[in-house]
Coordinates of C-alpha atoms in Angstrom, one line a residue:
X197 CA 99.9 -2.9 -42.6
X198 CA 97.5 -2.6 -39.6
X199 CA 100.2 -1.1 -37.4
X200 CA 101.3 1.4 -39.9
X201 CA 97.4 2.3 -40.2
X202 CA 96.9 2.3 -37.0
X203 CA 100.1 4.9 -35.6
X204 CA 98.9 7.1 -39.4
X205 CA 95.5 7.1 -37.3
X206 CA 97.1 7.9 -33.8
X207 CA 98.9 11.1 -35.5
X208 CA 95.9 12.0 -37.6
X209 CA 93.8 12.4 -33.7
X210 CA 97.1 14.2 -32.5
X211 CA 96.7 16.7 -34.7
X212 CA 98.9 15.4 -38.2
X213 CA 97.4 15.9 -41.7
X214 CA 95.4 12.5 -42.0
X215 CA 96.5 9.8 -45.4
X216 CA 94.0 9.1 -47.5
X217 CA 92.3 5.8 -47.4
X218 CA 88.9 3.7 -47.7
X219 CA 86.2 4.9 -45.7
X220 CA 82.2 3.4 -45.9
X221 CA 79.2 5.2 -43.9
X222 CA 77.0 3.0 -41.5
X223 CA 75.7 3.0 -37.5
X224 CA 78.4 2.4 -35.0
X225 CA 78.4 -1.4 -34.0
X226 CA 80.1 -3.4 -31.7
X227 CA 82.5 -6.3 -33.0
X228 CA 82.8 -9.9 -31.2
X229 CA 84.9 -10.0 -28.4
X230 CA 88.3 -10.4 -29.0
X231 CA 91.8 -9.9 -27.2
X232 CA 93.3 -7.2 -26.5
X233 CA 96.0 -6.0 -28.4
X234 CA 99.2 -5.0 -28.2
X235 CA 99.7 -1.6 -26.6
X236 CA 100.4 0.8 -29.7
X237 CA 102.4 3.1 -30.7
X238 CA 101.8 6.4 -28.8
X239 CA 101.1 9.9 -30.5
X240 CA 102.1 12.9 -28.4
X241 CA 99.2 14.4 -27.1
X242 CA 96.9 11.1 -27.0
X243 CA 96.0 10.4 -23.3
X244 CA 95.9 6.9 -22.8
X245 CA 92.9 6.5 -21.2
X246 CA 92.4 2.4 -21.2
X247 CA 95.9 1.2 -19.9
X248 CA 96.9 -0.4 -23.2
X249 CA 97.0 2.2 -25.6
X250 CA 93.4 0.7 -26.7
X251 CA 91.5 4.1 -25.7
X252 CA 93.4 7.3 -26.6
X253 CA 92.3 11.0 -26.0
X254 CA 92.7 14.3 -27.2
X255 CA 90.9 17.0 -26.0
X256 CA 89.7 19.8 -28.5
X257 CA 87.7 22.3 -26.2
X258 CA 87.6 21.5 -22.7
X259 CA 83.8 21.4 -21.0
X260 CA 82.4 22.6 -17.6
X261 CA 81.3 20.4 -14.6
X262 CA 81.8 17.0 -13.3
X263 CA 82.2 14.3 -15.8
X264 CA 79.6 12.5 -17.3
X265 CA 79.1 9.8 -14.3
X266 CA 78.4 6.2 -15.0
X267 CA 74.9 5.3 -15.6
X268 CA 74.6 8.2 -17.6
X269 CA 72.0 9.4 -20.1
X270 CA 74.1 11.5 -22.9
X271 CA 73.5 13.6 -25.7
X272 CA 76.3 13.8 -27.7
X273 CA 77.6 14.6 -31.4
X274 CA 80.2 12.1 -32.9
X275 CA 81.9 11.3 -36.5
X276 CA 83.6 8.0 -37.2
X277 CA 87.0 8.2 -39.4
X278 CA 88.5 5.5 -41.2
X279 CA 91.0 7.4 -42.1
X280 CA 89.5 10.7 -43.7
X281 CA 88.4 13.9 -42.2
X282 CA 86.1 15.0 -45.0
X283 CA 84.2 11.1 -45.6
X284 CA 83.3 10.2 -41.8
X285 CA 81.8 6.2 -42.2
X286 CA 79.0 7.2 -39.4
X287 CA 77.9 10.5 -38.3
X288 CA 75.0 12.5 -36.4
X289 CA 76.2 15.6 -36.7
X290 CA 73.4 16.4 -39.6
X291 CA 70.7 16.1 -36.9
X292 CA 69.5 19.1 -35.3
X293 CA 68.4 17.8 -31.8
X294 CA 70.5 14.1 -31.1
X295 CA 68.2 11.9 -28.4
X296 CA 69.7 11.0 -24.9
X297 CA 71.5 7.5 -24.9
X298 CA 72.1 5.5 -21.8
X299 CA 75.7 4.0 -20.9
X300 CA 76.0 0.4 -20.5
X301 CA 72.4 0.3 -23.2
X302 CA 72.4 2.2 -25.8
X303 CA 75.8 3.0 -26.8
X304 CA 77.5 -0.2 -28.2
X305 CA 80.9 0.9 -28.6
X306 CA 83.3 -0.1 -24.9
X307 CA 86.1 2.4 -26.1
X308 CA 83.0 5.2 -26.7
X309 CA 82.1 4.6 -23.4
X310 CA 85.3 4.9 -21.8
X311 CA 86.0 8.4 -23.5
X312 CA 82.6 9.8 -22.3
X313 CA 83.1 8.9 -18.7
X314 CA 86.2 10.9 -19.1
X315 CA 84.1 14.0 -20.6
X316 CA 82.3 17.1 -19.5
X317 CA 79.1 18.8 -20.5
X318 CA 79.9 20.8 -23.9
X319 CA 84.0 19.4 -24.0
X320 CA 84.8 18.6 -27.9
X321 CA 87.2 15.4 -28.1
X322 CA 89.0 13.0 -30.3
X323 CA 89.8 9.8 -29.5
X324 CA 91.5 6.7 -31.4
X325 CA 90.1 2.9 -30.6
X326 CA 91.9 0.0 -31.4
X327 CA 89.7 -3.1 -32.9
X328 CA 89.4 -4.2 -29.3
X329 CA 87.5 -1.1 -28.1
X330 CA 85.4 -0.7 -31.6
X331 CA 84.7 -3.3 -34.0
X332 CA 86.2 -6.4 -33.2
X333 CA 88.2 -8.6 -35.0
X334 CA 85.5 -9.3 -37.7
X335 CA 85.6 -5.6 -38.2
X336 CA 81.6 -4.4 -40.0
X337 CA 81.7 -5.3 -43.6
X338 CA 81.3 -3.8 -45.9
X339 CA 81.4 -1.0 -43.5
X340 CA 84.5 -1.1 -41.4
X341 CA 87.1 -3.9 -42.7
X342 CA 88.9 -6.2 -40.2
X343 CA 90.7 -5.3 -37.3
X344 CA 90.1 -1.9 -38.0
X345 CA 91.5 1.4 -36.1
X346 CA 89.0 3.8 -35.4
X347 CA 89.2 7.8 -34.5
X348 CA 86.3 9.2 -33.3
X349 CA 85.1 13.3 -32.4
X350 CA 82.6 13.7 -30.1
X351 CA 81.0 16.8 -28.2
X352 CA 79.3 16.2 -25.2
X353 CA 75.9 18.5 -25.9
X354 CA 74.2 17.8 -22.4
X355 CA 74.1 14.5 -20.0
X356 CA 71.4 13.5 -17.2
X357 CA 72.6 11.2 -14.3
X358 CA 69.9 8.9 -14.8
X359 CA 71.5 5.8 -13.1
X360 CA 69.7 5.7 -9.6
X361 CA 66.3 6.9 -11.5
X362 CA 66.7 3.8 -13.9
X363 CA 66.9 1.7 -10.9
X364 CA 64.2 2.9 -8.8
X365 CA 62.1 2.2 -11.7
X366 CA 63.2 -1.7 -12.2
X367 CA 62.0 -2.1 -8.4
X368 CA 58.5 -3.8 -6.8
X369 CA 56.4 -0.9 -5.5
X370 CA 57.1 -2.5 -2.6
X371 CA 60.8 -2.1 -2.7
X372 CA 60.2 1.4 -4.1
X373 CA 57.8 2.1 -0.7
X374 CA 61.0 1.6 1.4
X375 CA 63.1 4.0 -0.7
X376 CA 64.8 7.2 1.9
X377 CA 62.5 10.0 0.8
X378 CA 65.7 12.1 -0.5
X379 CA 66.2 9.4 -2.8
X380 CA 62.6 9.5 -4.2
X381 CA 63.1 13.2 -4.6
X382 CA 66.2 12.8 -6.5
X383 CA 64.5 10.2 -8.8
X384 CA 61.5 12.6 -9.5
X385 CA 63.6 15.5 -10.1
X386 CA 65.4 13.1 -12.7
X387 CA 62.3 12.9 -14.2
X388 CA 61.4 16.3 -14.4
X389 CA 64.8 16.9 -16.2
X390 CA 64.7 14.2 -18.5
X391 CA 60.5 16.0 -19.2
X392 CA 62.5 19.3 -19.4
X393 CA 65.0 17.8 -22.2
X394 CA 62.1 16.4 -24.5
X395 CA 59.9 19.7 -24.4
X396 CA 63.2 22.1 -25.7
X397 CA 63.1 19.3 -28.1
X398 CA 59.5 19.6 -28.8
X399 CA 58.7 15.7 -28.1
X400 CA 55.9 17.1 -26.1
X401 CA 53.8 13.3 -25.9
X402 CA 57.3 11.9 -24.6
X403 CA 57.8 15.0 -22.2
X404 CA 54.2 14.4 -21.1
X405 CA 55.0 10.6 -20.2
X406 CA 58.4 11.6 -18.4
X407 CA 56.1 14.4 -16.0
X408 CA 53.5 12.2 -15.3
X409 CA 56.4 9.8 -14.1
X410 CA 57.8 11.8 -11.9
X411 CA 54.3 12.8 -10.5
X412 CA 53.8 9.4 -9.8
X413 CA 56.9 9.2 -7.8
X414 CA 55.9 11.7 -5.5
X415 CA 52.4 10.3 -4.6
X416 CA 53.9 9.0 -1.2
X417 CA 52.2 9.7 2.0
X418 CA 54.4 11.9 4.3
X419 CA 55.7 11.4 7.7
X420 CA 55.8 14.7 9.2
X421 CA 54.8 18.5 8.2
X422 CA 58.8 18.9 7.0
X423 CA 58.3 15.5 4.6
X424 CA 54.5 17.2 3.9
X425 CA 57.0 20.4 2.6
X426 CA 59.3 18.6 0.5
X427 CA 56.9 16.8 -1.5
X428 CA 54.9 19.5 -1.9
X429 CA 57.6 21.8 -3.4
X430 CA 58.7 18.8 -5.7
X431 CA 54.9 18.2 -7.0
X432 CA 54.3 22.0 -7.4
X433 CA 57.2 22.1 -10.0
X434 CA 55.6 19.2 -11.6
X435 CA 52.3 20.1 -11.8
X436 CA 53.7 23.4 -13.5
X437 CA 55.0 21.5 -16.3
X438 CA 51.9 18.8 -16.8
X439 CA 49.9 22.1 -17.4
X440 CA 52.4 23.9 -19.3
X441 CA 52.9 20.2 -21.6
X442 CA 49.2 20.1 -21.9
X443 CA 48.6 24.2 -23.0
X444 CA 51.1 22.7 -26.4
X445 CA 49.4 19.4 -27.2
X446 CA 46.3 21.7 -26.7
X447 CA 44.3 19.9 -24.1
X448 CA 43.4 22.7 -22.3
X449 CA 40.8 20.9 -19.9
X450 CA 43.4 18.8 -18.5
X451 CA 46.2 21.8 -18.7
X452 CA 43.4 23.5 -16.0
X453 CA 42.9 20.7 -14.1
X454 CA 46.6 20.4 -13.1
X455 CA 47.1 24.0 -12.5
X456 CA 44.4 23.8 -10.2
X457 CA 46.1 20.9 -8.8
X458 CA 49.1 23.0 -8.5
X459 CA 47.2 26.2 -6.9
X460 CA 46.2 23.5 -4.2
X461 CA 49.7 24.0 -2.8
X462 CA 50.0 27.3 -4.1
X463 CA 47.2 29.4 -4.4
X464 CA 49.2 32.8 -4.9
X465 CA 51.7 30.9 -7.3
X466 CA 51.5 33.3 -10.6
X467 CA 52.6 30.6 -13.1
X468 CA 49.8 28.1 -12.4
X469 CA 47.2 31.4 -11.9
X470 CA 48.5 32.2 -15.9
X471 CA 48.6 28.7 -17.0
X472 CA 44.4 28.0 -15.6
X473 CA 43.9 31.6 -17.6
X474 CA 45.6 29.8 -20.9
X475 CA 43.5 27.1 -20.6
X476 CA 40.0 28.8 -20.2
X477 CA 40.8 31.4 -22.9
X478 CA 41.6 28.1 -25.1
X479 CA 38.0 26.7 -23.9
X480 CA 36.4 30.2 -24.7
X481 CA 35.6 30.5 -20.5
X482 CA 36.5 34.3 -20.5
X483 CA 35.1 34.9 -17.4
X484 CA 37.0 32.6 -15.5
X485 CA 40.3 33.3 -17.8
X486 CA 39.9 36.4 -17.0
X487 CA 39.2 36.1 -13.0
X488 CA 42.7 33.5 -13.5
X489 CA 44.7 36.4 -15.5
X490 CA 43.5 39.2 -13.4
X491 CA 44.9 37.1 -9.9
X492 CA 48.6 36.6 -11.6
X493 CA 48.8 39.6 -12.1
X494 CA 48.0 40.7 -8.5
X495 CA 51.1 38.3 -7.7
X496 CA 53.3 39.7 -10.8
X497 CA 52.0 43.4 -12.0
X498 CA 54.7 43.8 -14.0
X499 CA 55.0 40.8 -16.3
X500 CA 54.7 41.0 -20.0
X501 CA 53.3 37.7 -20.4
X502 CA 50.5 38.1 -17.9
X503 CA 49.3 41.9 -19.6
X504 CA 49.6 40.1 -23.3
X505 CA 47.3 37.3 -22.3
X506 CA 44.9 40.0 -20.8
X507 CA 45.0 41.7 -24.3
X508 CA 44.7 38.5 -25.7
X509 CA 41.5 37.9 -23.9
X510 CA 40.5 41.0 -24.4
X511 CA 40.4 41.3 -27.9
X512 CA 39.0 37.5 -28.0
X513 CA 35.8 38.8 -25.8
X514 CA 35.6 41.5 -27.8
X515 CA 35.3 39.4 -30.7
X516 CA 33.1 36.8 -29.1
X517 CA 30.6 39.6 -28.4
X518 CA 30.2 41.1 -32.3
X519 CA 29.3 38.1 -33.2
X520 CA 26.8 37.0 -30.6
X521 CA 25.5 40.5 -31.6
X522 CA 25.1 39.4 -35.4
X523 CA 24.2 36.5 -34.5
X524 CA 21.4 38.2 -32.0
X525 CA 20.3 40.3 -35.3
X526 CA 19.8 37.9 -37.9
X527 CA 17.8 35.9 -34.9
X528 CA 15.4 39.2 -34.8
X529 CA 15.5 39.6 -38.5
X530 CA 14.2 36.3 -38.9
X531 CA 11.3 36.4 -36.2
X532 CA 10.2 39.9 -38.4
X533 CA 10.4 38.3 -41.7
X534 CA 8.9 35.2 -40.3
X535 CA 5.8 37.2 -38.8

């Protein structure tokens, strides 16, 4: 009965009207080991990606770019089938914004792995795992039953390679002293992305941590004016974002202090000039916001951001200085009345 489930599964991933059958909803968990099985039954159009029939592939919509690479950090969308397209057992396809999982870590499922390394950023795919490659022998109950056949469809949404990052970050700071500097760039730039990820996801706090990682990364002392160069360039774009991250948990004293960092290597740079005027208009420092503003737009007269934030802090001074006048009045009225 297994085999006849599992070719009915193999033609359901090719493409053939799926039976009905059982299906139950849960997280996708690994099985014990077990051995492998006997190569199956091939449908036409399945790529057999494992050698033994155990990982089959279909592809759906093909992506763009180089495969996911080992190591990886993925964000994917996936539905487990029993045997039923319209009652998945697991699924995330509900969730608005799915969080980055590491290879080899997070994901817990060998045939899942083997059919992302095969993937590229925003390919759809279905694939078909024998027990071997899914849940085991012992199968998940009540969830999955034994020996169980599995199809799965996945989109690959976006993908960091976060492998030599990961790595950097398990050394000594010793060890991590003797990294090549084009390394350490790589790793901070890493960083940066994974900070970039978590702020279009609004996990600002966790975007924060990420920046401030890669920050730390580039605190090494150069060599020579060209090493002085690269580091600087990589810190500028960090600093950017540590101000930017602090403007939306609105900590505007620290989003200044790091564009100031930033226009220490930059002094004309128009994105840290607006981000130090955000952050004194946010303290009520008009003056300064306004000597910040006025400078970015010297460097960028025609953008729309930079002449709304002058409105803004125009209208904002203008308010600030009605009601130091009333405030100024009832001071006087109350001297008179007092006298």
């Amino acid at each position: 009965r297994g085999a006849r489930r599992g070719e009915a599964l193999r033609a359901m991933a090719a493409g053939a009207e799926p039976r009905a059958g059982p299906a139950g909803r849960g997280p996708p968990v690994s099985g014990p080991p077990v051995s492998p099985p006997a190569a199956p039954v091939r449908a036409r159009g399945l790529q057999d990606l494992s050698g033994d029939g155990g990982v089959c592939k279909v592809e759906l919509r093909p992506g763009r770019g180089q495969p996911v690479p080992p190591g990886a950090s993925v964000a994917v969308k996936y539905s487990g089938y029993l045997g039923r397209w319209d009652e998945p057992f697991c699924t995330n396809c509900h969730s608005k914004s799915p969080g980055l999982m590491k290879l080899g870590k997070d994901i817990t499922l060998s045939g899942l792995e083997i059919g992302l390394l095969t993937m590229k950023m925003g390919e759809v795919a279905r694939f078909v795992f024998t027990p071997h490659y899914a849940y085991g022998r012992q199968g998940c109950p009540p969830l999955i039953p034994p020996n169980a056949t599995v199809v799965f469809e996945v989109e690959v949404l976006d993908f960091l390679d976060s492998a030599e990052s990961d790595a950097f970050f398990e050394l000594t700071p010793e060890q991590q002293d003797t990294f090549p500097l084009q390394k350490v760039l790589k790793v901070a730039d890493t960083e940066r992305k994974f900070g970039n990820y978590l702020y279009h996801k609004q996990h600002f706090e966790d975007a924060k941590d990420r920046y401030k990682r890669a920050f730390s990364v580039l605190r090494r002392s150069p060599c020579s004016e060209a090493e002085r160069c690269q580091i600087d360039a990589s810190k500028l774009l960090v600093l950017l974002n540590l101000s930017l991250i602090y403007l939306k948990l609105e900590r505007p004293t620290q989003a200044l202090a790091y564009g100031e960092k930033a226009l220490e290597i930059d002094h004309r740079n128009a994105k840290a000039l607006f981000r130090c005027g955000q952050a004194c208009l946010c303290m009520t420092e008009y003056e300064k916001a306004r000597d910040f503003l006025v400078r970015a737009q010297r460097v960028q007269p025609f953008n729309h951001d930079i002449s709304n934030e002058l409105k803004k802090l125009a209208s904002c001074y203008k308010d600030y200085v009605e009601k130091e006048k009333e405030m100024c009045c009832r001071m006087f009225a109350s001297l008179n009345s007092s006298s």
